[in-house]
């Protein structure tokens, strides 16, 4: 059965935000030649976590924000800026009803260490993954086995970066197990990052894990991104209006910047030609899911 949409989100809205999230990485691909636009604070936090993991100190964080804000782009940059081995998965909505499906995908690269697990942990994990038939697995032992297995992998590799993106689509059993791991990391040399599409509230399953909210870009950085994408000078009043109406959302700025380029607009008259930001974005992504 297909996983349900988050409470309060219609099926159409869910499909739209999925399309927006899938397109989000395009924003920063277009500005790669001049580096990441702003996000200095967020990059600093993630870089410090990577540096600590490289020295043997573990950490975990939930990177969350609305669709189009650049969460996945930040996670991409984090993965590409470290020498640590990377194990990464993204939540798949159609597997949300399958218990331990996401955990199975995350642990596959290090499952060759399974024989090194204590017997109770190995039995629980193999039962959870359908390798043996021992009845419903003990969730505590499954979670403990995940922690042990990742610790063994980190020890053998000199550290480990684990990324779980689109965590809103992770099955409950896997999310609880990974949160269990995150809350118990100490000196394994593991950095565990969750990417979560959420506007305000963090799921209770992720309680107790530090968070990093990704919001709109500051005005100066947003205007810079708009001009880079437009590939032409943008009048200051036009840029200010677009930045204000998009609230600094990088993906919205990307879409509007392309519109300025395509139509060769010299100016937008605030009284006669309102910027159709919401309708343009909705039309663009509705076309992708139709």
XYZ file of N, CA and C in Angstrom:
870
model
N 0.841 -1.191 0.000
C 0.000 0.000 0.000
C 0.876 1.240 0.000
N 0.531 2.251 -0.763
C 1.340 3.452 -0.873
C 1.351 4.209 0.442
N 2.530 4.752 0.818
C 2.657 5.486 2.067
C 1.759 6.702 2.063
N 1.303 7.090 3.219
C 0.394 8.200 3.332
C 1.170 9.507 3.346
N 0.515 10.575 2.891
C 1.118 11.885 2.942
C 1.124 12.368 4.380
N 2.047 13.288 4.738
C 2.055 13.835 6.089
C 0.709 14.448 6.413
N 0.386 14.498 7.709
C -0.893 15.027 8.154
C -1.055 16.459 7.658
N -2.209 16.767 7.093
C -2.483 18.126 6.659
C -1.982 18.450 5.271
N -1.395 17.510 4.570
C -0.859 17.750 3.230
C -1.662 16.921 2.230
N -2.248 17.590 1.230
C -3.030 16.876 0.230
C -2.108 16.126 -0.715
N -2.687 15.188 -1.464
C -1.895 14.410 -2.420
C -1.288 15.316 -3.481
N -2.071 16.286 -3.970
C -1.542 17.203 -4.988
C -0.398 18.033 -4.434
N -0.567 18.569 -3.219
C 0.502 19.354 -2.603
C 1.732 18.502 -2.375
N 1.530 17.235 -1.993
C 2.679 16.371 -1.758
C 3.452 16.162 -3.062
N 2.725 15.939 -4.160
C 3.387 15.739 -5.447
C 4.128 16.994 -5.884
N 3.525 18.153 -5.615
C 4.188 19.404 -5.968
C 5.479 19.584 -5.182
N 5.437 19.328 -3.869
C 6.649 19.514 -3.071
C 7.690 18.474 -3.426
N 7.267 17.279 -3.837
C 8.223 16.286 -4.310
C 8.947 16.776 -5.554
N 8.176 17.352 -6.489
C 8.788 17.868 -7.710
C 9.738 19.009 -7.405
N 9.352 19.888 -6.469
C 10.223 20.991 -6.078
C 11.502 20.468 -5.455
N 11.358 19.486 -4.565
C 12.546 18.931 -3.929
C 13.480 18.280 -4.923
N 12.907 17.576 -5.907
C 13.738 16.906 -6.909
C 14.501 17.902 -7.753
N 13.931 19.081 -7.934
C 14.584 20.099 -8.770
C 15.534 20.982 -7.986
N 15.511 20.894 -6.668
C 16.271 21.823 -5.840
C 17.754 21.866 -6.118
N 18.354 20.729 -6.425
C 19.799 20.696 -6.664
C 20.209 21.506 -7.885
N 19.257 21.756 -8.811
C 19.592 22.528 -10.007
C 20.016 23.948 -9.658
N 19.474 24.461 -8.556
C 19.770 25.835 -8.182
C 21.263 26.051 -8.067
N 21.913 25.175 -7.296
C 23.315 25.395 -7.020
C 24.216 24.811 -8.097
N 23.681 23.931 -8.933
C 24.471 23.468 -10.071
C 24.759 24.634 -11.011
N 23.801 25.552 -11.134
C 23.969 26.682 -12.029
C 24.967 27.709 -11.513
N 25.213 27.725 -10.210
C 26.129 28.724 -9.648
C 27.402 28.066 -9.125
N 27.655 26.852 -9.583
C 28.817 26.122 -9.092
C 30.124 26.833 -9.430
N 30.132 27.545 -10.562
C 31.371 28.186 -10.994
C 31.794 29.297 -10.049
N 30.886 29.827 -9.253
C 31.258 30.908 -8.333
C 31.081 30.484 -6.882
N 30.890 29.202 -6.655
C 30.792 28.698 -5.291
C 29.374 28.761 -4.756
N 29.174 28.204 -3.589
C 27.878 28.209 -2.936
C 27.496 29.638 -2.580
N 26.258 30.021 -2.809
C 25.799 31.349 -2.457
C 25.391 31.360 -0.994
N 26.171 32.086 -0.177
C 25.899 32.226 1.248
C 25.892 30.847 1.946
N 24.971 30.638 2.898
C 24.896 29.424 3.711
C 26.186 29.235 4.522
N 26.867 30.325 4.836
C 28.140 30.212 5.553
C 27.944 29.605 6.937
N 26.892 30.028 7.626
C 26.624 29.499 8.961
C 26.348 28.004 8.907
N 25.454 27.608 7.997
C 25.082 26.197 7.890
C 26.273 25.346 7.456
N 27.036 25.854 6.487
C 28.214 25.121 6.017
C 29.226 24.961 7.133
N 29.366 25.990 7.956
C 30.312 25.916 9.063
C 29.944 24.836 10.067
N 28.650 24.740 10.369
C 28.195 23.717 11.322
C 28.470 22.319 10.780
N 28.135 22.082 9.525
C 28.334 20.760 8.928
C 29.819 20.451 8.760
N 30.615 21.455 8.382
C 32.064 21.240 8.237
C 32.700 20.893 9.575
N 32.245 21.543 10.640
C 32.779 21.238 11.973
C 32.440 19.807 12.385
N 31.246 19.364 12.026
C 30.863 17.988 12.347
C 31.738 16.999 11.586
N 32.010 17.297 10.313
C 32.882 16.426 9.529
C 34.285 16.400 10.112
N 34.782 17.568 10.491
C 36.115 17.638 11.071
C 36.217 16.835 12.352
N 35.175 16.899 13.166
C 35.171 16.131 14.411
C 35.146 14.638 14.123
N 34.340 14.219 13.135
C 34.266 12.794 12.796
C 35.606 12.286 12.278
N 36.300 13.116 11.515
C 37.618 12.710 10.999
C 38.617 12.506 12.126
N 38.359 13.161 13.281
C 39.242 13.018 14.448
C 38.702 11.999 15.438
N 37.576 11.348 15.081
C 37.069 10.269 15.929
C 35.870 10.609 16.784
N 35.401 11.857 16.744
C 34.252 12.255 17.556
C 32.996 12.267 16.700
N 31.998 11.526 17.119
C 30.773 11.382 16.333
C 29.796 12.518 16.598
N 28.826 12.641 15.703
C 27.772 13.630 15.868
C 26.638 13.367 14.919
N 25.480 13.955 15.227
C 24.302 13.805 14.376
C 23.540 15.111 14.358
N 22.836 15.361 13.251
C 22.055 16.583 13.137
C 20.925 16.363 12.138
N 19.802 17.026 12.386
C 18.660 16.991 11.477
C 18.625 18.316 10.725
N 18.852 18.262 9.422
C 18.798 19.448 8.566
C 17.384 19.529 8.002
N 16.626 20.562 8.387
C 15.222 20.603 7.977
C 14.844 21.967 7.428
N 13.780 21.971 6.646
C 13.274 23.206 6.078
C 12.219 22.903 5.031
N 11.645 23.962 4.484
C 10.592 23.807 3.488
C 11.185 23.361 2.154
N 10.326 22.922 1.250
C 10.775 22.477 -0.069
C 11.419 23.639 -0.826
N 12.493 23.335 -1.553
C 13.142 24.336 -2.384
C 14.177 25.179 -1.681
N 14.416 24.952 -0.401
C 15.351 25.780 0.357
C 16.813 25.360 0.189
N 17.057 24.178 -0.395
C 18.435 23.780 -0.648
C 19.015 22.791 0.336
N 18.159 22.038 1.022
C 18.661 21.054 1.989
C 19.504 19.989 1.306
N 18.977 19.427 0.237
C 19.716 18.368 -0.462
C 21.007 18.900 -1.065
N 20.974 20.158 -1.536
C 22.189 20.759 -2.084
C 23.262 20.882 -1.009
N 22.854 21.242 0.196
C 23.813 21.322 1.306
C 24.378 19.942 1.635
N 23.512 18.946 1.631
C 23.978 17.591 1.907
C 24.907 17.100 0.801
N 24.596 17.461 -0.448
C 25.478 17.109 -1.571
C 26.857 17.725 -1.372
N 26.871 19.002 -1.018
C 28.140 19.680 -0.808
C 28.918 19.035 0.334
N 28.216 18.683 1.405
C 28.874 18.055 2.552
C 29.514 16.735 2.153
N 28.778 15.943 1.370
C 29.299 14.645 0.939
C 30.511 14.789 0.035
N 30.521 15.837 -0.790
C 31.614 16.002 -1.754
C 32.824 16.716 -1.169
N 32.691 17.250 0.046
C 33.779 18.040 0.619
C 34.568 17.291 1.688
N 34.339 15.994 1.813
C 35.028 15.221 2.838
C 35.750 14.033 2.226
N 36.794 13.598 2.906
C 37.495 12.372 2.508
C 36.915 11.145 3.191
N 35.935 11.348 4.073
C 35.303 10.213 4.744
C 34.503 9.376 3.750
N 34.472 8.070 3.928
C 33.561 7.239 3.130
C 32.122 7.682 3.392
N 31.298 7.630 2.366
C 29.919 8.116 2.477
C 28.939 6.983 2.208
N 27.995 6.832 3.127
C 26.869 5.914 2.931
C 25.623 6.786 2.925
N 24.861 6.740 1.829
C 23.753 7.687 1.685
C 22.518 7.019 1.099
N 21.376 7.364 1.660
C 20.100 6.936 1.100
C 19.135 8.117 1.115
N 18.086 8.018 0.331
C 16.981 8.976 0.369
C 15.700 8.199 0.595
N 14.811 8.788 1.368
C 13.541 8.136 1.638
C 12.742 7.912 0.369
N 12.079 6.768 0.300
C 11.235 6.420 -0.850
C 9.813 6.223 -0.333
N 8.909 7.069 -0.791
C 7.557 7.037 -0.241
C 6.881 5.687 -0.418
N 7.116 5.028 -1.556
C 6.440 3.762 -1.812
C 6.933 2.634 -0.912
N 8.053 2.847 -0.211
C 8.552 1.837 0.722
C 8.264 2.216 2.172
N 7.484 3.281 2.357
C 7.272 3.779 3.712
C 6.515 2.796 4.595
N 5.733 1.914 3.978
C 4.958 0.944 4.762
C 5.728 -0.355 5.010
N 6.962 -0.447 4.490
C 7.767 -1.658 4.677
C 8.721 -1.456 5.856
N 8.471 -2.173 6.924
C 9.305 -2.029 8.103
C 10.774 -2.357 7.839
N 11.660 -1.486 8.276
C 13.120 -1.631 8.191
C 13.659 -1.555 6.754
N 12.822 -1.097 5.807
C 13.280 -1.028 4.416
C 14.444 -0.051 4.253
N 14.334 1.131 4.838
C 15.391 2.138 4.697
C 16.657 1.713 5.444
N 16.494 1.115 6.610
C 17.657 0.647 7.364
C 18.401 -0.422 6.569
N 17.663 -1.273 5.904
C 18.258 -2.317 5.081
C 19.130 -1.704 3.988
N 18.619 -0.669 3.312
C 19.388 -0.011 2.257
C 20.644 0.663 2.806
N 20.518 1.302 3.976
C 21.663 2.018 4.542
C 22.772 1.067 4.971
N 22.390 -0.075 5.500
C 23.379 -0.999 6.058
C 23.960 -1.978 5.044
N 23.391 -2.039 3.846
C 23.884 -2.987 2.847
C 25.394 -2.866 2.596
N 25.957 -1.640 2.472
C 27.392 -1.538 2.177
C 28.300 -2.089 3.277
N 27.781 -2.179 4.495
C 28.625 -2.692 5.586
C 28.094 -4.003 6.163
N 27.176 -4.666 5.435
C 26.574 -5.883 5.981
C 27.549 -7.059 6.000
N 28.677 -6.909 5.304
C 29.666 -7.997 5.340
C 30.294 -8.145 6.718
N 30.054 -7.169 7.607
C 30.555 -7.260 8.979
C 29.567 -7.957 9.908
N 28.450 -8.441 9.378
C 27.368 -8.914 10.250
C 27.809 -10.051 11.169
N 28.767 -10.884 10.722
C 29.215 -11.995 11.563
C 29.979 -11.529 12.794
N 30.370 -10.264 12.805
C 31.099 -9.730 13.951
C 30.165 -9.186 15.033
N 28.872 -9.185 14.747
C 27.908 -8.708 15.732
C 27.726 -9.737 16.851
N 27.447 -9.274 18.076
C 27.047 -10.205 19.127
C 25.828 -11.004 18.668
N 25.751 -12.250 19.089
C 24.709 -13.157 18.597
C 23.295 -12.593 18.705
N 22.894 -12.011 19.849
C 21.511 -11.495 19.923
C 21.246 -10.375 18.915
N 22.240 -9.507 18.716
C 22.077 -8.414 17.747
C 22.009 -8.950 16.318
N 22.863 -9.910 16.011
C 22.860 -10.484 14.668
C 21.540 -11.169 14.361
N 21.038 -11.930 15.318
C 19.770 -12.626 15.126
C 18.636 -11.631 14.886
N 18.600 -10.557 15.690
C 17.543 -9.559 15.556
C 17.618 -8.866 14.192
N 18.833 -8.499 13.775
C 18.990 -7.789 12.509
C 18.654 -8.695 11.328
N 19.122 -9.924 11.351
C 18.822 -10.850 10.261
C 17.332 -11.172 10.207
N 16.693 -11.206 11.367
C 15.245 -11.425 11.393
C 14.512 -10.227 10.807
N 14.964 -9.014 11.135
C 14.339 -7.794 10.616
C 14.459 -7.721 9.101
N 15.561 -8.232 8.557
C 15.814 -8.168 7.118
C 15.316 -9.409 6.377
N 14.621 -10.297 7.092
C 14.016 -11.461 6.447
C 15.003 -12.551 6.075
N 16.174 -12.560 6.710
C 17.176 -13.577 6.397
C 16.965 -14.855 7.205
N 16.314 -14.701 8.349
C 15.954 -15.863 9.153
C 14.538 -15.658 9.665
N 13.890 -16.710 10.082
C 12.522 -16.637 10.573
C 12.518 -16.897 12.070
N 12.554 -15.810 12.835
C 12.537 -15.923 14.295
C 11.407 -15.108 14.916
N 10.387 -14.810 14.117
C 9.291 -14.008 14.635
C 9.631 -12.530 14.590
N 8.752 -11.677 15.124
C 8.994 -10.228 15.108
C 10.319 -9.893 15.798
N 11.166 -9.099 15.167
C 12.467 -8.785 15.764
C 12.343 -7.809 16.925
N 13.261 -7.926 17.856
C 13.336 -6.993 18.978
C 13.899 -5.671 18.460
N 13.117 -4.601 18.522
C 13.536 -3.328 17.931
C 14.753 -2.739 18.639
N 14.849 -2.937 19.924
C 16.015 -2.443 20.644
C 17.276 -3.123 20.129
N 17.218 -4.451 19.966
C 18.393 -5.182 19.494
C 18.705 -4.845 18.035
N 17.670 -4.612 17.222
C 17.903 -4.203 15.832
C 18.622 -2.853 15.799
N 18.169 -1.915 16.611
C 18.781 -0.590 16.664
C 20.207 -0.674 17.174
N 20.413 -1.501 18.180
C 21.751 -1.681 18.727
C 22.675 -2.326 17.696
N 22.126 -3.260 16.928
C 22.906 -3.907 15.874
C 23.313 -2.897 14.807
N 22.405 -1.976 14.464
C 22.733 -0.936 13.484
C 23.871 -0.064 13.988
N 23.817 0.314 15.251
C 24.886 1.118 15.847
C 26.206 0.361 15.829
N 26.175 -0.902 16.199
C 27.397 -1.707 16.226
C 27.972 -1.885 14.833
N 27.109 -2.165 13.863
C 27.561 -2.408 12.498
C 28.194 -1.145 11.894
N 27.553 -0.010 12.108
C 28.110 1.243 11.598
C 29.425 1.589 12.302
N 29.515 1.259 13.576
C 30.748 1.512 14.322
C 31.897 0.653 13.802
N 31.588 -0.591 13.491
C 32.610 -1.483 12.929
C 33.076 -0.964 11.573
N 32.124 -0.554 10.747
C 32.465 -0.017 9.429
C 33.317 1.249 9.552
N 32.939 2.124 10.460
C 33.702 3.349 10.673
C 35.113 3.045 11.141
N 35.234 2.098 12.037
C 36.552 1.724 12.550
C 37.446 1.169 11.449
N 36.843 0.398 10.546
C 37.633 -0.212 9.472
C 37.991 0.780 8.365
N 37.221 1.883 8.262
C 37.415 2.848 7.187
C 38.071 4.147 7.664
N 38.252 4.293 8.964
C 38.813 5.538 9.484
C 37.800 6.659 9.564
N 36.536 6.322 9.742
C 35.466 7.309 9.839
C 34.370 7.007 8.842
N 33.220 7.688 9.016
C 32.080 7.390 8.148
C 31.095 8.555 8.176
N 30.617 8.930 7.001
C 29.544 9.916 6.875
C 28.291 9.195 6.400
N 27.232 9.274 7.183
C 25.950 8.662 6.831
C 24.934 9.773 6.588
N 24.284 9.733 5.443
C 23.283 10.739 5.090
C 21.956 10.049 4.811
N 20.920 10.528 5.478
C 19.567 10.010 5.275
C 18.717 11.191 4.834
N 18.554 11.347 3.524
C 17.802 12.480 2.983
C 16.332 12.096 2.816
N 15.477 13.107 2.690
C 14.025 12.895 2.587
C 13.535 11.957 3.691
N 13.953 12.270 4.894
C 13.614 11.406 6.028
C 12.117 11.371 6.310
N 11.358 12.317 5.747
C 9.906 12.301 5.951
C 9.251 11.092 5.300
N 9.981 10.418 4.379
C 9.432 9.238 3.717
C 10.057 7.939 4.224
N 10.860 8.009 5.268
C 11.469 6.801 5.839
C 10.425 6.032 6.652
N 10.430 4.730 6.538
C 9.498 3.927 7.334
C 9.766 4.121 8.823
N 8.720 3.976 9.627
C 8.805 4.277 11.053
C 9.872 3.454 11.756
N 9.928 2.158 11.453
C 10.897 1.292 12.132
C 12.332 1.731 11.861
N 12.623 2.068 10.615
C 13.975 2.508 10.269
C 14.294 3.850 10.904
N 13.334 4.773 10.872
C 13.575 6.098 11.436
C 13.835 6.011 12.931
N 13.075 5.174 13.609
C 13.290 5.013 15.042
C 14.659 4.384 15.330
N 15.050 3.406 14.521
C 16.355 2.761 14.721
C 17.491 3.744 14.464
N 17.378 4.538 13.411
C 18.438 5.488 13.089
C 18.499 6.619 14.097
N 17.349 7.025 14.625
C 17.344 8.030 15.689
C 17.994 7.471 16.951
N 17.745 6.212 17.227
C 18.388 5.507 18.346
C 19.910 5.583 18.186
N 20.376 5.305 16.964
C 21.809 5.376 16.677
C 22.325 6.795 16.903
N 21.604 7.773 16.368
C 22.043 9.167 16.446
C 22.192 9.639 17.882
N 21.292 9.202 18.752
C 21.330 9.650 20.146
C 22.418 8.973 20.969
N 23.050 7.933 20.412
C 24.055 7.182 21.163
C 25.464 7.294 20.588
N 25.617 8.069 19.536
C 26.944 8.236 18.950
C 27.866 8.984 19.899
N 29.119 8.499 19.997
C 30.086 9.143 20.881
C 31.447 9.280 20.203
N 32.225 8.213 20.216
C 33.602 8.282 19.718
C 33.847 7.269 18.601
N 32.855 7.077 17.741
C 32.978 6.100 16.658
C 33.524 6.714 15.364
N 33.612 8.035 15.323
C 34.038 8.692 14.094
C 32.959 8.712 13.031
N 31.692 8.804 13.447
C 30.554 8.785 12.527
C 29.854 10.134 12.545
N 29.587 10.672 11.370
C 28.724 11.844 11.225
C 27.432 11.377 10.567
N 26.317 11.575 11.243
C 25.013 11.114 10.751
C 24.128 12.332 10.494
N 23.741 12.536 9.238
C 22.945 13.690 8.850
C 21.593 13.248 8.317
N 20.540 13.860 8.835
C 19.192 13.641 8.325
C 18.766 14.875 7.528
N 18.189 14.675 6.350
C 17.559 15.755 5.598
C 16.058 15.577 5.673
N 15.362 16.601 6.132
C 13.932 16.458 6.418
C 13.155 17.638 5.869
N 12.108 17.355 5.103
C 11.220 18.402 4.620
C 10.168 18.652 5.685
N 10.324 19.741 6.385
C 9.389 20.096 7.449
C 9.425 21.603 7.619
N 8.258 22.193 7.858
C 8.185 23.645 7.980
C 8.491 24.098 9.398
N 8.021 23.377 10.387
C 8.212 23.842 11.761
C 8.481 22.704 12.739
N 7.652 21.672 12.695
C 7.745 20.629 13.701
C 8.613 19.461 13.231
N 9.478 18.978 14.135
C 10.297 17.802 13.888
C 9.528 16.583 14.382
N 9.502 15.481 13.621
C 8.788 14.281 14.078
C 9.279 13.824 15.447
N 8.365 13.366 16.298
C 8.762 12.909 17.636
C 9.849 11.837 17.607
N 9.887 11.020 16.546
C 10.895 9.967 16.460
C 12.313 10.524 16.430
N 12.462 11.793 16.016
C 13.787 12.402 15.934
C 14.076 13.324 17.122
N 13.265 13.225 18.151
C 13.472 14.061 19.335
C 14.833 13.766 19.971
N 15.459 14.821 20.478
C 16.734 14.658 21.167
C 17.952 14.767 20.277
N 17.753 14.986 18.969
C 18.856 15.122 18.019
C 18.974 16.606 17.645
N 20.171 17.170 17.651
C 20.328 18.584 17.275
C 19.747 18.861 15.893
N 19.258 20.077 15.702
C 18.617 20.447 14.437
C 19.298 21.668 13.816
N 19.147 21.767 12.508
C 19.651 22.912 11.753
C 18.588 23.287 10.731
N 17.931 24.419 10.938
C 16.867 24.835 10.035
C 17.443 25.603 8.851
N 16.986 25.238 7.647
C 17.392 25.911 6.420
C 16.235 26.794 5.962
N 16.436 28.088 6.044
C 15.396 29.040 5.658
C 15.822 29.761 4.374
N 15.099 30.818 4.018
C 15.427 31.577 2.822
C 16.775 32.266 2.933
N 17.374 32.540 1.778
C 18.654 33.224 1.751
C 18.504 34.661 2.246
N 19.549 35.224 2.860
C 19.534 36.656 3.187
C 19.337 37.480 1.919
N 18.849 38.684 2.072
C 18.492 39.501 0.907
C 19.644 39.685 -0.070
N 20.835 39.994 0.434
C 21.969 40.237 -0.464
C 22.326 38.980 -1.251
N 22.359 37.835 -0.561
C 22.699 36.579 -1.225
C 21.613 36.182 -2.214
N 20.349 36.428 -1.839
C 19.243 36.094 -2.743
C 19.314 36.930 -4.022
N 19.614 38.201 -3.868
C 19.739 39.065 -5.042
C 20.915 38.624 -5.914
N 22.004 38.185 -5.271
C 23.163 37.696 -6.026
C 22.797 36.452 -6.819
N 22.094 35.535 -6.198
C 21.678 34.322 -6.892
C 20.772 34.654 -8.072
N 19.852 35.582 -7.870
C 18.943 35.986 -8.941
C 19.722 36.517 -10.141
N 20.711 37.345 -9.891
C 21.488 37.935 -10.995
C 22.350 36.881 -11.694
N 22.873 35.932 -10.922
C 23.685 34.866 -11.523
C 22.837 34.015 -12.459
N 21.640 33.649 -11.998
C 20.773 32.798 -12.804
C 20.251 33.556 -14.025
N 19.930 34.832 -13.835
C 19.405 35.626 -14.944
C 20.464 35.899 -16.001
N 21.743 35.872 -15.598
C 22.858 36.111 -16.519
C 22.743 37.484 -17.187
N 22.271 38.445 -16.432
C 22.138 39.805 -16.926
C 21.910 40.716 -15.732
N 22.170 42.015 -15.867
C 21.859 42.942 -14.776
C 20.361 42.959 -14.499
N 20.009 42.955 -13.227
C 18.607 43.027 -12.830
C 18.417 44.333 -12.061
N 17.520 45.189 -12.509
C 17.295 46.441 -11.797
C 17.077 46.217 -10.310
N 17.614 47.088 -9.497
C 17.588 46.897 -8.050
C 16.174 46.762 -7.513
N 15.229 47.577 -8.023
C 13.869 47.491 -7.502
C 13.191 46.184 -7.895
N 13.530 45.686 -9.089
C 12.987 44.396 -9.518
C 13.544 43.268 -8.648
N 14.859 43.301 -8.428
C 15.482 42.270 -7.598
C 14.915 42.299 -6.186
N 14.739 43.490 -5.634
C 14.222 43.606 -4.266
C 12.820 43.029 -4.164
N 12.009 43.311 -5.180
C 10.637 42.811 -5.148
C 10.586 41.288 -5.243
N 11.384 40.740 -6.155
C 11.400 39.286 -6.316
C 11.921 38.608 -5.059
N 12.970 39.149 -4.473
C 13.529 38.581 -3.247
C 12.491 38.599 -2.133
N 11.767 39.705 -1.999
C 10.755 39.806 -0.944
C 9.624 38.817 -1.167
N 9.174 38.675 -2.415
C 8.026 37.806 -2.676
C 8.388 36.324 -2.604
N 9.622 35.991 -2.887
C 10.045 34.586 -2.782
C 10.537 34.242 -1.390
N 10.701 35.256 -0.541
C 11.232 35.067 0.811
C 12.583 34.366 0.780
N 13.349 34.644 -0.281
C 14.709 34.104 -0.357
C 14.787 32.635 -0.699
N 13.692 32.028 -1.160
C 13.713 30.597 -1.519
C 14.589 30.407 -2.758
N 15.681 29.648 -2.669
C 16.592 29.510 -3.805
C 15.933 28.976 -5.067
N 15.062 27.983 -4.937
C 14.439 27.412 -6.127
C 13.501 28.402 -6.795
N 12.761 29.168 -5.995
C 11.881 30.186 -6.564
C 12.702 31.259 -7.263
N 13.838 31.637 -6.677
C 14.718 32.627 -7.301
C 15.265 32.097 -8.626
N 15.571 30.815 -8.655
C 16.069 30.188 -9.882
C 15.016 30.264 -10.986
N 13.772 29.919 -10.639
C 12.702 29.955 -11.621
C 12.465 31.370 -12.134
N 12.426 32.349 -11.214
C 12.166 33.728 -11.629
C 13.355 34.309 -12.382
N 14.558 33.912 -12.009
C 15.742 34.370 -12.733
C 15.727 33.886 -14.172
N 15.326 32.649 -14.372
C 15.215 32.114 -15.728
C 14.146 32.864 -16.513
N 13.064 33.244 -15.855
C 12.004 33.977 -16.528
C 12.510 35.329 -17.015
N 13.323 35.972 -16.205
C 13.873 37.263 -16.610
C 14.774 37.098 -17.827
N 15.544 36.022 -17.845
C 16.436 35.786 -18.973
C 15.655 35.481 -20.240
N 14.674 34.594 -20.114
C 13.922 34.164 -21.279
C 13.164 35.310 -21.925
N 12.566 36.171 -21.156
C 11.726 37.230 -21.692
C 12.477 38.526 -21.918
N 13.759 38.585 -21.514
C 14.585 39.781 -21.694
C 13.898 41.011 -21.119
N 13.354 40.831 -19.926
C 12.663 41.945 -19.284
C 13.682 42.964 -18.789
N 13.411 44.194 -19.016
C 14.255 45.252 -18.482
C 13.727 45.762 -17.152
N 12.471 45.534 -16.935
C 11.858 46.100 -15.739
C 10.498 45.451 -15.501
N 10.135 45.344 -14.239
C 8.784 44.887 -13.897
C 8.078 46.043 -13.210
N 6.924 46.419 -13.724
C 6.161 47.505 -13.136
C 5.302 46.941 -12.016
N 5.570 47.336 -10.804
C 4.884 46.768 -9.643
C 3.385 46.988 -9.699
N 2.971 48.082 -10.345
C 1.539 48.374 -10.373
C 0.826 47.591 -11.464
N 1.480 47.460 -12.644
C 0.806 46.881 -13.800
C 1.187 45.434 -14.089
N 2.401 45.012 -13.648
C 2.888 43.682 -13.993
C 3.379 42.956 -12.743
N 2.467 42.519 -11.883
C 2.881 41.807 -10.677
C 3.621 40.525 -11.030
N 4.641 40.228 -10.261
C 5.437 39.029 -10.497
C 4.632 37.781 -10.151
N 4.340 36.900 -11.108
C 3.492 35.729 -10.866
C 4.288 34.581 -10.254
N 4.839 34.830 -9.075
C 5.754 33.841 -8.495
C 5.036 32.536 -8.157
N 3.984 32.613 -7.368
C 3.315 31.378 -6.944
C 2.727 30.623 -8.122
N 2.049 31.370 -9.020
C 1.419 30.689 -10.152
C 2.463 30.102 -11.077
N 3.593 30.805 -11.284
C 4.625 30.282 -12.185
C 5.238 29.006 -11.621
N 5.554 29.027 -10.337
C 6.156 27.839 -9.733
C 5.174 26.665 -9.734
N 3.927 26.932 -9.352
C 2.948 25.853 -9.329
C 2.693 25.298 -10.723
N 2.609 26.184 -11.726
C 2.400 25.717 -13.087
C 3.587 24.880 -13.563
N 4.794 25.341 -13.224
C 6.010 24.648 -13.660
C 6.070 23.234 -13.095
N 5.831 23.107 -11.798
C 5.968 21.801 -11.180
C 4.714 20.941 -11.369
N 3.556 21.574 -11.555
C 2.369 20.790 -11.884
C 2.554 20.092 -13.226
N 3.209 20.776 -14.151
C 3.456 20.173 -15.455
C 4.355 18.949 -15.335
N 5.265 18.967 -14.357
C 6.182 17.839 -14.173
C 5.479 16.607 -13.640
N 4.410 16.800 -12.863
C 3.764 15.634 -12.230
C 2.494 15.234 -12.961
N 2.103 15.977 -14.008
C 0.871 15.646 -14.733
C 1.125 14.518 -15.732
